[in-house]
């Protein structure tokens, strides 16, 4: 059994008879030890999502899921196809709901961990940082260098990231997948 304060996004817990995977996790430290954990979870049986607040001391039965290294191949009508890289070449499909925010970073030929329960793919585990290419950004304004100045840049996956002024169109950058923040040039 694990306490709610020890869980993180990506963990899988058993609530009643159903398995839930934690999609988002926020820990709030309250006064006099009344800390809470706000979790957005996906029920792996019904495929429904829910958002609930638990006390930090609430206990959950944690379930360990298997991770398989797979390569993202293509998207077809909202279904995303992945292939095993261990020589087996077995394919799995996931839908938009299974991928969630990971769609912002998914690129063809990318190798990632697919989270599997039994024989069913239930989600993906992104690397901490991904390399993306800037497709559009405004040019820097001369003289605007006071402090940490950032500008908006659209990357090849379609999301917008705040980058330093010295970044230009065509630059490859590293982005933190948990915070959606610029890390460095690639």
Tab-separated table of C-alpha atoms in Angstrom:
chain	number	residue	atom	x	y	z
A	1	UNK	CA	0.000	0.000	0.000
A	2	UNK	CA	1.224	3.467	-0.906
A	3	UNK	CA	0.111	6.804	0.504
A	4	UNK	CA	-1.424	9.359	-1.865
A	5	UNK	CA	1.478	11.775	-1.279
A	6	UNK	CA	3.944	9.172	-2.642
A	7	UNK	CA	2.118	8.692	-5.961
A	8	UNK	CA	3.017	10.483	-9.213
A	9	UNK	CA	1.582	10.907	-12.704
A	10	UNK	CA	1.917	7.633	-14.595
A	11	UNK	CA	1.399	5.420	-11.517
A	12	UNK	CA	-1.401	2.866	-11.582
A	13	UNK	CA	-3.570	2.204	-8.508
A	14	UNK	CA	-6.435	-0.130	-7.698
A	15	UNK	CA	-9.586	1.559	-6.378
A	16	UNK	CA	-12.346	-0.935	-5.610
A	17	UNK	CA	-12.107	-3.543	-8.377
A	18	UNK	CA	-10.980	-1.122	-11.089
A	19	UNK	CA	-7.495	-0.056	-12.119
A	20	UNK	CA	-6.845	3.677	-12.523
A	21	UNK	CA	-3.836	5.335	-14.123
A	22	UNK	CA	-2.917	8.786	-12.791
A	23	UNK	CA	-2.790	11.329	-15.623
A	24	UNK	CA	-2.163	14.512	-13.587
A	25	UNK	CA	-1.052	14.879	-9.988
A	26	UNK	CA	-0.898	17.995	-7.785
A	27	UNK	CA	0.235	17.995	-4.144
A	28	UNK	CA	-1.054	20.837	-1.925
A	29	UNK	CA	0.502	21.338	1.491
A	30	UNK	CA	-2.106	22.634	3.863
A	31	UNK	CA	-1.927	24.134	7.321
A	32	UNK	CA	-1.415	21.837	10.326
A	33	UNK	CA	-0.635	18.808	8.179
A	34	UNK	CA	-3.930	18.815	6.254
A	35	UNK	CA	-2.195	18.174	2.937
A	36	UNK	CA	-4.192	17.038	-0.078
A	37	UNK	CA	-3.454	15.406	-3.418
A	38	UNK	CA	-5.540	16.319	-6.462
A	39	UNK	CA	-5.472	13.565	-9.079
A	40	UNK	CA	-6.908	13.261	-12.555
A	41	UNK	CA	-7.281	9.533	-13.206
A	42	UNK	CA	-8.362	7.324	-16.068
A	43	UNK	CA	-10.339	4.184	-15.280
A	44	UNK	CA	-8.775	1.404	-17.368
A	45	UNK	CA	-12.005	-0.637	-17.329
A	46	UNK	CA	-14.548	2.016	-18.375
A	47	UNK	CA	-12.030	4.352	-20.116
A	48	UNK	CA	-13.640	7.285	-18.249
A	49	UNK	CA	-11.629	10.038	-16.550
A	50	UNK	CA	-12.300	11.613	-13.182
A	51	UNK	CA	-10.722	14.266	-11.000
A	52	UNK	CA	-10.664	13.691	-7.239
A	53	UNK	CA	-9.017	15.141	-4.162
A	54	UNK	CA	-7.572	12.776	-1.540
A	55	UNK	CA	-5.906	13.337	1.811
A	56	UNK	CA	-2.140	12.888	1.596
A	57	UNK	CA	-2.348	10.013	4.080
A	58	UNK	CA	-4.976	8.007	2.126
A	59	UNK	CA	-3.631	4.589	1.150
A	60	UNK	CA	-3.827	2.990	-2.300
A	61	UNK	CA	-2.880	-0.419	-3.646
A	62	UNK	CA	-0.305	0.257	-6.344
A	63	UNK	CA	-0.250	-1.946	-9.451
A	64	UNK	CA	2.933	-2.303	-11.473
A	65	UNK	CA	2.474	-2.036	-15.219
A	66	UNK	CA	4.897	-3.304	-17.861
A	67	UNK	CA	6.758	-0.881	-20.125
A	68	UNK	CA	7.560	-1.902	-23.718
A	69	UNK	CA	9.948	0.046	-25.961
A	70	UNK	CA	8.053	0.831	-29.150
A	71	UNK	CA	8.443	3.085	-32.171
A	72	UNK	CA	5.673	5.461	-33.251
A	73	UNK	CA	4.804	4.746	-36.890
A	74	UNK	CA	1.765	6.757	-38.019
A	75	UNK	CA	-1.695	8.175	-37.223
A	76	UNK	CA	-4.800	7.047	-39.106
A	77	UNK	CA	-8.223	8.443	-38.249
A	78	UNK	CA	-7.448	9.132	-34.589
A	79	UNK	CA	-5.688	5.780	-34.081
A	80	UNK	CA	-1.928	5.920	-33.392
A	81	UNK	CA	0.123	2.864	-34.390
A	82	UNK	CA	3.266	1.734	-32.546
A	83	UNK	CA	5.657	-1.156	-33.317
A	84	UNK	CA	7.902	-3.143	-30.986
A	85	UNK	CA	11.633	-2.584	-31.490
A	86	UNK	CA	12.919	-5.858	-30.005
A	87	UNK	CA	12.798	-7.769	-33.307
A	88	UNK	CA	9.245	-9.009	-32.705
A	89	UNK	CA	7.694	-6.192	-34.834
A	90	UNK	CA	4.312	-6.619	-33.131
A	91	UNK	CA	2.051	-3.576	-33.501
A	92	UNK	CA	-0.310	-1.858	-31.041
A	93	UNK	CA	-2.808	0.936	-31.532
A	94	UNK	CA	-3.735	3.699	-29.104
A	95	UNK	CA	-6.361	6.435	-29.446
A	96	UNK	CA	-6.214	10.151	-28.558
A	97	UNK	CA	-7.633	9.568	-25.074
A	98	UNK	CA	-4.920	7.006	-24.264
A	99	UNK	CA	-2.192	9.452	-25.303
A	100	UNK	CA	-3.547	12.628	-23.682
A	101	UNK	CA	-0.983	15.471	-23.519
A	102	UNK	CA	1.698	13.219	-25.035
A	103	UNK	CA	0.302	14.109	-28.487
A	104	UNK	CA	2.044	17.492	-28.115
A	105	UNK	CA	5.448	15.787	-28.333
A	106	UNK	CA	4.818	12.697	-30.482
A	107	UNK	CA	6.854	12.555	-33.722
A	108	UNK	CA	7.095	9.806	-36.336
A	109	UNK	CA	9.919	7.279	-35.767
A	110	UNK	CA	10.152	8.347	-32.084
A	111	UNK	CA	10.977	5.494	-29.692
A	112	UNK	CA	9.024	5.644	-26.425
A	113	UNK	CA	7.790	3.380	-23.629
A	114	UNK	CA	4.256	2.034	-24.039
A	115	UNK	CA	2.559	1.218	-20.733
A	116	UNK	CA	0.924	-2.224	-20.968
A	117	UNK	CA	-1.480	-4.006	-18.600
A	118	UNK	CA	-1.750	-7.679	-19.552
A	119	UNK	CA	-1.846	-7.512	-23.351
A	120	UNK	CA	-3.577	-4.122	-23.591
A	121	UNK	CA	-1.756	-0.826	-24.148
A	122	UNK	CA	-3.071	1.765	-21.677
A	123	UNK	CA	-0.799	4.764	-22.248
A	124	UNK	CA	2.700	5.998	-22.998
A	125	UNK	CA	5.635	7.261	-20.978
A	126	UNK	CA	7.465	10.123	-22.653
A	127	UNK	CA	11.141	10.869	-22.146
A	128	UNK	CA	11.841	13.793	-19.792
A	129	UNK	CA	13.101	15.908	-22.720
A	130	UNK	CA	12.324	15.773	-26.437
A	131	UNK	CA	14.038	17.423	-29.385
A	132	UNK	CA	11.737	19.611	-31.514
A	133	UNK	CA	12.273	22.000	-34.421
A	134	UNK	CA	11.005	25.587	-34.429
A	135	UNK	CA	8.708	26.141	-37.431
A	136	UNK	CA	7.665	29.723	-36.646
A	137	UNK	CA	8.757	32.518	-34.316
A	138	UNK	CA	8.889	36.290	-34.485
A	139	UNK	CA	12.321	37.881	-34.977
A	140	UNK	CA	13.962	39.322	-31.852
A	141	UNK	CA	13.505	43.038	-31.158
A	142	UNK	CA	16.824	44.843	-30.806
A	143	UNK	CA	17.386	46.309	-27.351
A	144	UNK	CA	14.819	44.067	-25.628
A	145	UNK	CA	17.309	42.232	-23.422
A	146	UNK	CA	16.420	43.272	-19.887
A	147	UNK	CA	16.225	40.138	-17.719
A	148	UNK	CA	15.008	36.778	-18.943
A	149	UNK	CA	13.050	37.727	-22.058
A	150	UNK	CA	11.117	34.996	-23.865
A	151	UNK	CA	9.092	34.879	-27.062
A	152	UNK	CA	6.521	32.421	-28.412
A	153	UNK	CA	7.665	29.790	-30.911
A	154	UNK	CA	5.612	27.149	-32.718
A	155	UNK	CA	7.381	23.781	-33.061
A	156	UNK	CA	6.975	20.964	-35.616
A	157	UNK	CA	4.371	19.126	-33.480
A	158	UNK	CA	2.116	22.207	-33.469
A	159	UNK	CA	2.458	23.340	-29.847
A	160	UNK	CA	3.678	26.744	-28.724
A	161	UNK	CA	6.721	27.001	-26.443
A	162	UNK	CA	8.293	30.071	-24.832
A	163	UNK	CA	11.938	30.352	-26.018
A	164	UNK	CA	14.782	32.854	-25.522
A	165	UNK	CA	15.216	35.671	-28.055
A	166	UNK	CA	18.234	34.046	-29.742
A	167	UNK	CA	16.154	31.107	-31.071
A	168	UNK	CA	15.157	31.302	-34.749
A	169	UNK	CA	13.097	29.359	-37.289
A	170	UNK	CA	14.773	26.022	-38.091
A	171	UNK	CA	16.605	25.753	-34.745
A	172	UNK	CA	16.335	22.441	-32.929
A	173	UNK	CA	15.546	22.826	-29.234
A	174	UNK	CA	15.061	20.550	-26.229
A	175	UNK	CA	11.734	20.868	-24.396
A	176	UNK	CA	10.824	19.464	-20.967
A	177	UNK	CA	7.750	17.235	-21.480
A	178	UNK	CA	6.483	17.675	-17.911
A	179	UNK	CA	6.543	21.503	-17.799
A	180	UNK	CA	6.403	22.350	-21.537
A	181	UNK	CA	9.413	24.654	-21.040
A	182	UNK	CA	12.483	25.352	-23.173
A	183	UNK	CA	15.600	23.598	-21.804
A	184	UNK	CA	18.366	24.302	-24.345
A	185	UNK	CA	19.335	24.270	-27.994
A	186	UNK	CA	19.886	20.789	-29.353
